[in-house]
Short mmCIF file of C-alpha atoms in Angstrom, two decimals:
data_model
loop_
_atom_site.label_atom_id
_atom_site.label_comp_id
_atom_site.label_asym_id
_atom_site.label_seq_id
_atom_site.Cartn_x
_atom_site.Cartn_y
_atom_site.Cartn_z
CA MET A 1 143.44 24.28 -90.72
CA THR A 2 145.81 26.83 -92.15
CA ASP A 3 147.15 30.03 -90.70
CA THR A 4 148.76 32.84 -92.65
CA ALA A 5 149.63 35.88 -90.61
CA GLY A 6 146.70 35.32 -88.33
CA PRO A 7 143.87 33.92 -90.49
CA ALA A 8 143.33 30.21 -90.44
CA ALA A 9 141.08 27.66 -92.07
CA ASP A 10 139.31 24.71 -90.58
CA ALA A 11 138.11 21.72 -92.52
CA SER A 12 134.96 21.04 -90.59
CA GLU A 13 132.98 21.48 -87.44
CA ALA A 14 131.15 18.22 -87.35
CA GLY A 15 127.75 18.38 -85.71
CA THR A 16 127.40 14.69 -85.04
CA SER A 17 125.30 13.81 -82.02
CA THR A 18 126.18 10.68 -80.05
CA SER A 19 123.12 10.32 -77.86
CA THR A 20 119.44 9.74 -78.30
CA ASP A 21 118.49 10.69 -74.71
CA ILE A 22 116.11 13.43 -75.85
CA ASP A 23 112.86 14.31 -74.14
CA ALA A 24 109.94 13.07 -76.23
CA ALA A 25 108.00 16.18 -75.18
CA ALA A 26 110.21 18.10 -77.54
CA VAL A 27 108.18 16.68 -80.39
CA GLY A 28 105.51 19.28 -79.90
CA ALA A 29 107.66 22.09 -78.51
CA ALA A 30 106.83 24.30 -81.47
CA ALA A 31 103.21 23.22 -81.75
CA ASP A 32 100.18 23.09 -79.42
CA GLY A 33 101.27 19.75 -78.02
CA PRO A 34 102.89 16.47 -78.99
CA PRO A 35 100.72 14.04 -80.93
CA ARG A 36 99.85 10.89 -79.04
CA ILE A 37 101.87 7.85 -80.12
CA THR A 38 100.09 4.48 -79.89
CA PRO A 39 101.03 0.99 -81.10
CA VAL A 40 99.05 1.54 -84.32
CA THR A 41 100.74 4.89 -85.08
CA ARG A 42 102.74 5.09 -88.27
CA VAL A 43 105.34 7.76 -88.92
CA LEU A 44 106.72 9.38 -92.04
CA LEU A 45 110.48 9.98 -91.86
CA HIS A 46 112.40 12.63 -93.71
CA ASP A 47 115.03 11.53 -96.20
CA LEU A 48 117.69 9.98 -93.95
CA ALA A 49 121.14 8.62 -94.75
CA VAL A 50 122.66 5.67 -92.88
CA ARG A 51 126.24 4.43 -92.65
CA ARG A 52 127.76 1.70 -90.52
CA ASP A 53 130.68 2.77 -88.33
CA ARG A 54 132.33 -0.04 -86.37
CA ASP A 55 129.69 -1.32 -83.92
CA GLU A 56 127.31 1.60 -84.45
CA TRP A 57 125.36 3.23 -87.24
CA ILE A 58 125.48 6.91 -88.20
CA VAL A 59 121.99 8.12 -89.09
CA GLY A 60 121.48 11.66 -90.28
CA ARG A 61 119.47 14.15 -92.23
CA MET A 62 121.61 16.06 -94.69
CA ALA A 63 119.17 18.97 -95.07
CA THR A 64 119.49 20.00 -91.42
CA ARG A 65 122.99 18.55 -90.86
CA THR A 66 121.79 16.62 -87.83
CA PHE A 67 123.32 13.25 -87.12
CA VAL A 68 123.21 10.63 -84.40
CA ALA A 69 125.10 7.44 -83.62
CA LEU A 70 122.77 4.51 -82.97
CA PRO A 71 123.29 0.88 -81.99
CA ALA A 72 122.30 -1.76 -84.50
CA ALA A 73 118.82 -2.10 -82.99
CA GLY A 74 118.23 1.65 -83.31
CA ALA A 75 119.27 1.63 -86.97
CA ARG A 76 116.99 -1.35 -87.59
CA ALA A 77 114.11 0.49 -85.92
CA VAL A 78 114.67 3.45 -88.24
CA GLU A 79 114.62 1.08 -91.21
CA LEU A 80 111.36 -0.57 -90.12
CA LEU A 81 109.63 2.72 -89.34
CA GLY A 82 110.79 4.11 -92.67
CA ALA A 83 109.31 1.07 -94.42
CA GLY A 84 105.89 2.01 -93.06
CA LEU A 85 105.56 -0.37 -90.11
CA SER A 86 103.55 0.87 -87.15
CA VAL A 87 105.10 1.43 -83.74
CA GLY A 88 103.65 -1.85 -82.45
CA ARG A 89 104.77 -3.88 -85.47
CA THR A 90 108.25 -2.40 -85.19
CA GLU A 91 108.45 -3.47 -81.53
CA GLU A 92 107.30 -6.98 -82.46
CA SER A 93 109.85 -7.28 -85.27
CA LEU A 94 112.72 -6.14 -83.04
CA ARG A 95 111.61 -8.52 -80.28
CA ALA A 96 111.60 -11.40 -82.75
CA GLU A 97 115.02 -10.47 -84.15
CA THR A 98 116.86 -9.64 -80.91
CA GLY A 99 114.84 -11.18 -78.10
CA GLU A 100 114.75 -7.81 -76.33
CA GLU A 101 112.01 -5.31 -75.56
CA PHE A 102 112.16 -1.77 -76.98
CA ASP A 103 110.02 1.30 -76.32
CA ILE A 104 109.56 2.50 -79.89
CA ALA A 105 107.08 5.21 -78.88
CA ASP A 106 109.82 7.00 -76.91
CA PHE A 107 112.25 6.32 -79.74
CA VAL A 108 109.92 8.04 -82.20
CA GLY A 109 109.84 11.02 -79.86
CA ASP A 110 113.64 11.09 -79.89
CA LEU A 111 113.71 10.99 -83.68
CA ALA A 112 111.13 13.77 -83.88
CA ALA A 113 113.16 15.94 -81.53
CA LEU A 114 116.13 15.47 -83.85
CA GLY A 115 114.02 16.62 -86.80
CA PHE A 116 114.00 13.21 -88.47
CA VAL A 117 110.20 12.78 -88.47
CA ALA A 118 107.94 14.59 -90.94
CA ARG A 119 104.61 13.22 -89.75
CA ILE A 120 103.32 11.25 -86.78
CA GLY A 121 100.02 9.66 -87.74
CA ASP A 122 97.96 12.45 -89.27
CA HIS A 123 99.92 15.21 -87.53
CA ALA A 124 102.73 17.04 -89.31
CA VAL A 125 105.79 17.64 -87.13
CA PRO A 126 107.07 21.25 -87.25
CA ASP A 127 110.33 21.42 -89.12
CA ALA A 128 113.22 23.77 -88.46
CA GLU A 129 114.55 25.92 -91.27
CA PRO A 130 117.66 24.24 -92.71
CA PRO A 131 121.00 26.04 -92.29
CA ARG A 132 122.06 28.20 -95.19
CA ALA A 133 124.83 26.84 -97.37
CA SER A 134 127.63 28.81 -99.01
CA LEU A 135 127.41 28.98 -102.82
CA PRO A 136 124.01 27.22 -102.91
CA TRP A 137 124.00 27.32 -106.72
CA LEU A 138 126.96 24.90 -106.78
CA ARG A 139 125.58 21.41 -107.35
CA PRO A 140 127.31 18.05 -106.81
CA ARG A 141 127.21 17.36 -110.54
CA HIS A 142 129.19 20.55 -111.19
CA VAL A 143 132.14 19.41 -109.06
CA ARG A 144 131.97 15.62 -109.19
CA LEU A 145 135.55 15.49 -110.53
CA ALA A 146 136.77 16.72 -107.12
CA LEU A 147 136.28 13.16 -105.82
CA HIS A 148 137.75 11.40 -108.85
CA PRO A 149 140.38 8.87 -107.67
CA VAL A 150 142.86 10.17 -110.27
CA LEU A 151 142.99 13.64 -108.69
CA PRO A 152 145.14 12.63 -105.66
CA LEU A 153 147.55 10.95 -108.07
CA LEU A 154 147.88 14.19 -110.04
CA VAL A 155 148.53 16.15 -106.85
CA GLY A 156 151.12 13.56 -105.82
CA ALA A 157 152.84 13.73 -109.22
CA LEU A 158 152.98 17.54 -109.07
CA LEU A 159 154.43 17.40 -105.55
CA ALA A 160 157.00 14.77 -106.56
CA ALA A 161 158.14 16.94 -109.51
CA ALA A 162 158.60 19.92 -107.17
CA VAL A 163 160.60 17.82 -104.70
CA VAL A 164 162.91 16.64 -107.50
CA VAL A 165 163.47 20.25 -108.58
CA LEU A 166 164.27 21.35 -105.02
CA VAL A 167 166.73 18.46 -104.55
CA ARG A 168 168.54 19.55 -107.71
CA ARG A 169 168.15 23.26 -107.00
CA PRO A 170 168.22 23.77 -103.21
CA ASP A 171 168.78 27.49 -103.80
CA LEU A 172 165.09 27.71 -104.70
CA LEU A 173 164.06 26.94 -101.13
CA PRO A 174 162.46 30.12 -99.78
CA GLY A 175 163.54 31.97 -96.64
CA TYR A 176 161.95 34.72 -94.58
CA ARG A 177 163.86 37.37 -96.54
CA ASP A 178 161.87 36.39 -99.62
CA LEU A 179 158.81 37.94 -98.00
CA LEU A 180 160.65 41.29 -97.92
CA TRP A 181 160.62 41.58 -101.67
CA SER A 182 160.05 45.34 -101.54
CA ARG A 183 161.84 47.99 -99.46
CA HIS A 184 158.46 49.55 -98.66
CA GLY A 185 156.97 47.86 -95.62
CA SER A 186 153.44 48.92 -96.50
CA VAL A 187 153.71 47.26 -99.91
CA VAL A 188 154.97 44.04 -98.32
CA LEU A 189 152.16 44.03 -95.74
CA LEU A 190 149.38 44.79 -98.21
CA SER A 191 150.56 42.31 -100.83
CA GLY A 192 151.15 39.64 -98.18
CA ALA A 193 147.68 40.16 -96.71
CA ALA A 194 146.07 40.02 -100.15
CA ALA A 195 147.94 36.87 -101.14
CA GLY A 196 147.34 35.26 -97.74
CA TRP A 197 143.59 35.85 -97.78
CA THR A 198 143.38 34.68 -101.40
CA LEU A 199 145.11 31.43 -100.51
CA LEU A 200 142.92 31.10 -97.45
CA LEU A 201 139.77 31.46 -99.52
CA ALA A 202 141.07 28.95 -102.05
CA HIS A 203 141.87 26.54 -99.20
CA GLU A 204 138.32 26.79 -97.87
CA LEU A 205 136.80 26.51 -101.32
CA ALA A 206 138.71 23.25 -101.75
CA HIS A 207 136.96 21.87 -98.66
CA LEU A 208 133.59 23.21 -99.79
CA VAL A 209 133.87 21.91 -103.35
CA THR A 210 134.99 18.45 -102.28
CA ALA A 211 132.23 18.18 -99.70
CA ARG A 212 129.66 19.45 -102.20
CA ALA A 213 130.76 16.73 -104.62
CA ALA A 214 129.82 14.24 -101.88
CA GLY A 215 126.41 15.87 -101.52
CA VAL A 216 127.23 17.87 -98.37
CA PRO A 217 126.00 21.52 -98.43
CA GLY A 218 128.85 23.13 -96.44
CA LYS A 219 129.10 26.66 -95.11
CA MET A 220 132.11 28.96 -94.74
CA ARG A 221 132.34 31.46 -91.90
CA LEU A 222 134.82 33.22 -89.63
CA GLY A 223 135.71 31.78 -86.23
CA THR A 224 138.42 31.79 -83.57
CA ARG A 225 140.79 29.11 -82.35
CA LEU A 226 142.70 30.34 -79.29
CA GLN A 227 144.45 33.51 -80.49
CA PHE A 228 143.94 32.72 -84.17
CA LEU A 229 141.33 34.23 -86.43
CA VAL A 230 140.09 31.34 -88.55
CA MET A 231 137.94 30.81 -91.57
CA GLN A 232 136.21 27.48 -91.15
CA THR A 233 134.07 25.38 -93.43
CA ASP A 234 131.29 23.45 -91.76
CA ILE A 235 130.97 20.21 -93.73
CA SER A 236 128.75 18.40 -91.25
CA GLY A 237 127.26 15.52 -93.15
CA ILE A 238 130.52 14.23 -94.57
CA GLU A 239 130.32 11.68 -91.72
CA LEU A 240 127.84 9.74 -93.85
CA ALA A 241 130.13 9.54 -96.87
CA PRO A 242 132.58 6.68 -97.53
CA ARG A 243 135.92 6.99 -95.77
CA ARG A 244 137.79 7.90 -98.97
CA HIS A 245 135.43 10.82 -99.54
CA ARG A 246 135.68 11.93 -95.91
CA LEU A 247 139.47 11.96 -95.90
CA THR A 248 139.54 13.68 -99.29
CA ALA A 249 137.30 16.45 -97.96
CA TYR A 250 139.42 16.87 -94.81
CA LEU A 251 142.70 16.97 -96.75
CA ALA A 252 141.48 19.05 -99.72
CA GLY A 253 142.80 22.32 -98.27
CA ILE A 254 146.26 20.91 -97.60
CA ALA A 255 146.32 19.42 -101.10
CA LEU A 256 145.44 22.83 -102.52
CA ASN A 257 148.33 24.51 -100.68
CA LEU A 258 150.78 21.81 -101.75
CA SER A 259 149.61 22.05 -105.35
CA VAL A 260 150.04 25.83 -105.41
CA ALA A 261 153.46 25.57 -103.76
CA SER A 262 154.59 22.85 -106.18
CA SER A 263 153.45 24.90 -109.18
CA LEU A 264 155.37 27.91 -107.88
CA VAL A 265 158.53 25.84 -107.47
CA LEU A 266 158.27 24.75 -111.11
CA ALA A 267 157.62 28.35 -112.16
CA LEU A 268 160.71 29.53 -110.26
CA THR A 269 163.14 27.32 -112.18
CA PRO A 270 163.37 29.44 -115.38
CA THR A 271 163.50 32.82 -113.59
CA GLU A 272 166.71 34.64 -112.80
CA PRO A 273 167.49 35.10 -109.08
CA GLY A 274 167.28 38.72 -108.03
CA THR A 275 164.66 39.70 -110.59
CA THR A 276 161.28 41.04 -109.55
CA ALA A 277 159.53 37.98 -110.97
CA HIS A 278 161.77 35.64 -108.97
CA ARG A 279 161.24 37.59 -105.73
CA LEU A 280 157.46 37.67 -106.17
CA LEU A 281 157.26 33.94 -106.93
CA ALA A 282 159.51 33.12 -103.96
CA ALA A 283 157.34 35.25 -101.64
CA ALA A 284 154.17 33.55 -102.92
CA LEU A 285 155.81 30.14 -102.44
CA LEU A 286 156.59 30.92 -98.82
CA LEU A 287 153.05 32.18 -98.20
CA ALA A 288 151.67 28.92 -99.62
CA LEU A 289 153.96 26.82 -97.39
CA LEU A 290 153.66 28.77 -94.13
CA PRO A 291 150.18 27.47 -93.21
CA LEU A 292 151.19 23.80 -93.47
CA PRO A 293 153.11 23.44 -90.16
CA PHE A 294 150.08 24.89 -88.42
CA GLN A 295 148.07 21.85 -89.50
CA PHE A 296 149.94 19.76 -86.93
CA MET A 297 148.44 21.85 -84.12
CA VAL A 298 145.63 19.33 -83.80
CA PHE A 299 144.64 20.75 -80.42
CA THR A 300 143.09 23.67 -82.34
CA ARG A 301 140.98 21.32 -84.51
CA THR A 302 142.88 21.73 -87.75
CA ASP A 303 142.33 19.70 -90.90
CA LEU A 304 144.63 16.98 -89.56
CA TYR A 305 142.59 16.87 -86.36
CA PHE A 306 139.57 15.65 -88.31
CA VAL A 307 141.72 13.07 -90.08
CA LEU A 308 142.97 11.89 -86.68
CA GLN A 309 139.44 11.79 -85.29
CA ASP A 310 138.22 9.74 -88.24
CA LEU A 311 141.09 7.26 -88.14
CA THR A 312 140.74 6.70 -84.39
CA GLY A 313 137.00 6.18 -84.71
CA CYS A 314 136.19 8.86 -82.12
CA ARG A 315 132.88 10.70 -82.16
CA ASP A 316 134.13 13.94 -80.57
CA LEU A 317 137.85 13.74 -79.89
CA TYR A 318 138.17 17.39 -78.88
CA GLY A 319 135.08 17.50 -76.64
CA ASP A 320 135.85 14.20 -74.93
CA GLY A 321 139.53 15.11 -74.57
CA LEU A 322 138.64 18.45 -73.00
CA ALA A 323 136.19 16.77 -70.59
CA TYR A 324 138.84 14.23 -69.56
CA ALA A 325 141.47 16.95 -69.05
CA ARG A 326 139.07 18.89 -66.80
CA TYR A 327 138.36 15.70 -64.85
CA ARG A 328 142.09 15.15 -64.30
CA VAL A 329 142.53 18.74 -63.13
CA ARG A 330 139.62 18.45 -60.69
CA ARG A 331 140.99 15.19 -59.34
CA SER A 332 144.45 16.69 -58.88
CA VAL A 333 143.04 19.73 -57.08
CA ARG A 334 140.93 17.48 -54.86
CA SER A 335 143.98 15.36 -54.01
CA VAL A 336 146.00 18.44 -53.06
CA ARG A 337 143.22 19.79 -50.85
CA THR A 338 142.56 16.51 -49.05
CA GLY A 339 146.18 15.39 -48.95
CA ARG A 340 145.23 11.98 -50.31
CA ARG A 341 146.89 10.15 -53.16
CA GLY A 342 145.55 7.51 -55.46
CA VAL A 343 142.20 7.09 -57.13
CA ARG A 344 139.06 6.65 -55.05
CA ALA A 345 135.94 4.89 -56.29
CA GLY A 346 134.09 8.19 -56.57
CA ASP A 347 136.83 9.60 -58.78
CA ARG A 348 136.59 6.63 -61.12
CA ASP A 349 132.85 7.11 -61.38
CA ASP A 350 133.38 10.74 -62.43
CA ASP A 351 135.78 9.78 -65.25
CA PRO A 352 134.00 10.91 -68.46
CA SER A 353 136.16 8.60 -70.58
CA ALA A 354 134.93 5.50 -68.74
CA ARG A 355 131.70 5.47 -70.77
CA LEU A 356 133.60 5.39 -74.07
CA PRO A 357 134.54 2.23 -76.00
CA ALA A 358 138.07 1.01 -75.32
CA HIS A 359 139.53 2.25 -78.61
CA GLU A 360 138.05 5.73 -78.08
CA ARG A 361 139.13 5.83 -74.42
CA ARG A 362 142.80 5.32 -75.29
CA ALA A 363 142.73 7.94 -78.05
CA VAL A 364 140.87 10.48 -75.90
CA ARG A 365 143.27 10.15 -72.96
CA LEU A 366 146.31 10.55 -75.19
CA TYR A 367 144.75 13.48 -77.04
CA SER A 368 143.94 15.21 -73.75
CA VAL A 369 147.68 15.44 -73.05
CA VAL A 370 148.31 16.95 -76.48
CA LEU A 371 145.39 19.32 -75.93
CA VAL A 372 146.64 20.63 -72.59
CA VAL A 373 150.32 20.89 -73.53
CA GLY A 374 149.63 22.39 -76.94
CA THR A 375 147.13 24.95 -75.65
CA ALA A 376 149.45 26.00 -72.82
CA ALA A 377 152.39 26.38 -75.21
CA CYS A 378 150.30 28.33 -77.72
CA LEU A 379 148.94 30.77 -75.15
CA THR A 380 152.38 31.19 -73.58
CA PHE A 381 153.87 32.06 -76.96
CA MET A 382 151.09 34.57 -77.52
CA ALA A 383 151.69 36.24 -74.15
CA ALA A 384 155.49 36.23 -74.45
CA VAL A 385 155.99 36.98 -78.16
CA THR A 386 152.96 37.67 -80.35
CA LEU A 387 151.13 40.13 -78.11
CA PRO A 388 154.21 42.23 -77.22
CA VAL A 389 155.25 42.40 -80.88
CA ASP A 390 151.75 43.42 -81.98
CA ILE A 391 151.57 46.11 -79.30
CA ALA A 392 155.03 47.40 -80.19
CA LEU A 393 154.16 47.60 -83.90
CA LEU A 394 150.86 49.34 -83.21
CA VAL A 395 152.47 51.86 -80.83
CA ARG A 396 155.23 52.55 -83.36
CA ALA A 397 152.60 53.03 -86.08
CA VAL A 398 150.67 55.53 -83.96
CA ARG A 399 153.86 57.45 -83.22
CA GLY A 400 154.69 57.39 -86.94
CA LEU A 401 151.61 59.41 -87.81
CA GLY A 402 151.78 63.15 -88.26
CA PRO A 403 153.07 65.90 -90.55
CA GLY A 404 156.66 65.42 -89.41
CA HIS A 405 156.99 61.90 -90.84
CA GLY A 406 156.40 62.54 -94.52
CA LEU A 407 154.07 60.82 -96.96
CA ALA A 408 155.90 57.48 -96.99
CA GLY A 409 156.12 57.34 -93.19
CA ASN A 410 152.43 58.08 -92.75
CA ALA A 411 151.49 55.54 -95.43
CA ASP A 412 153.49 52.81 -93.65
CA ALA A 413 151.94 53.71 -90.29
CA VAL A 414 148.40 53.66 -91.67
CA THR A 415 149.04 50.33 -93.39
CA VAL A 416 150.23 48.74 -90.14
CA LEU A 417 147.21 50.08 -88.26
CA VAL A 418 144.76 48.91 -90.92
CA VAL A 419 146.27 45.45 -91.53
CA LEU A 420 147.45 44.48 -88.05
CA GLY A 421 144.84 46.40 -86.11
CA GLY A 422 142.08 45.22 -88.42
CA VAL A 423 142.93 41.56 -87.88
CA ASN A 424 142.88 41.99 -84.08
CA VAL A 425 139.59 43.91 -84.15
CA LEU A 426 138.07 41.28 -86.43
CA TRP A 427 139.22 38.55 -84.02
CA LEU A 428 137.51 40.31 -81.10
CA VAL A 429 134.28 40.88 -83.03
CA THR A 430 134.20 37.27 -84.27
CA TRP A 431 134.96 35.86 -80.82
CA TRP A 432 132.21 37.94 -79.20
CA ARG A 433 129.67 37.08 -81.91
CA ASN A 434 130.34 33.35 -81.68
CA ARG A 435 130.28 33.51 -77.88
CA ARG A 436 126.84 35.13 -77.95
CA SER A 437 125.63 32.55 -80.49
CA ARG A 438 126.76 29.68 -78.25
CA ARG A 439 125.05 31.25 -75.24
CA SER A 440 121.82 31.71 -77.20
CA ALA A 441 121.97 28.11 -78.41
CA GLY A 442 122.59 26.88 -74.87
CA ALA A 443 119.68 28.91 -73.51
CA THR A 444 117.41 27.54 -76.21
#
């Protein structure tokens, strides 16, 4: 995720589900009633993709971006049902292969509730309208080169050339003064906002294009992460792609920023310091580099967060980490109230990380510390620095309006109000809209 003067970009909001405990009655929620499932019932599945992930299998439907993690027996059941076997024959096959009994009728209900089943017997299962994708006219064949293995090598070569130039010419390293390339504050703000949003859009398009090359629809939209206004690209479905494709999609935005920055370094070398061209290129270089440190704020689910989640093999690192942090807080509060120390049996039973595999449990507990510390530091910085500065600038801009301040003074004041005030208003509107959407989804 990148952040340039407020806006940020997020590689993905993965919608992977990790449970199949879904009420079979949901099969007919949108119809008159659920069709009866008997041992002789056959089902027609939608086009599903399957990928093995450690000891589990990721099964999903790309059209609706719905995915679920299943044990090996569940993935085998999907395979047998998809091959046309009846419910009873599927149970018999699994019993012969594993020696265990399975209730495939309930399992079919779970699959139907996920939207994986097109027909149960002679009854069509109502299907939800698939989410809209950004740039739907863009097809995988149009952008297949985005996943070519040579592309990362080209990005690496460009970055290496820029590093060599900076080692030989350290004077080309940008500083904050390079952003003040004009003595007119309004010009600096407007040009910085235009360049920042352009880079932000390019960053998100890099995620979208790379995911689309892997066959993932993808959708860009505004969102919020703590105090940051973010543009995020939902590339749910990339979970089914090979690991190289997944990591490429997650890192595409960072690679775009590094490529732009490297190109600007090379373009700076022939320009004379102090010229307008040099100042503009230096300002653009700094704007391209500024979002990169933000990527390490993995507690806000940046691009690097998804890389970390993939490499640790976690299903929902943020959600599980947040649940574990809340559990630790509740346990601490309970200990203070009761005056007892140590861990009681009831507390261990409440530990949400206990149900996770060992490798996920370790990663989740460590991430929960990063999540709490990082969030607290971020919000503290906002309260102590960002918010007071924003308020001071807005108050100064309001006071700078009027006939007594001249044309230039009024123009600067209006620019501050439009740029800074607009970002804050957009953050509030986006936060409220997404909050209402989550509430509606929860009620549904």
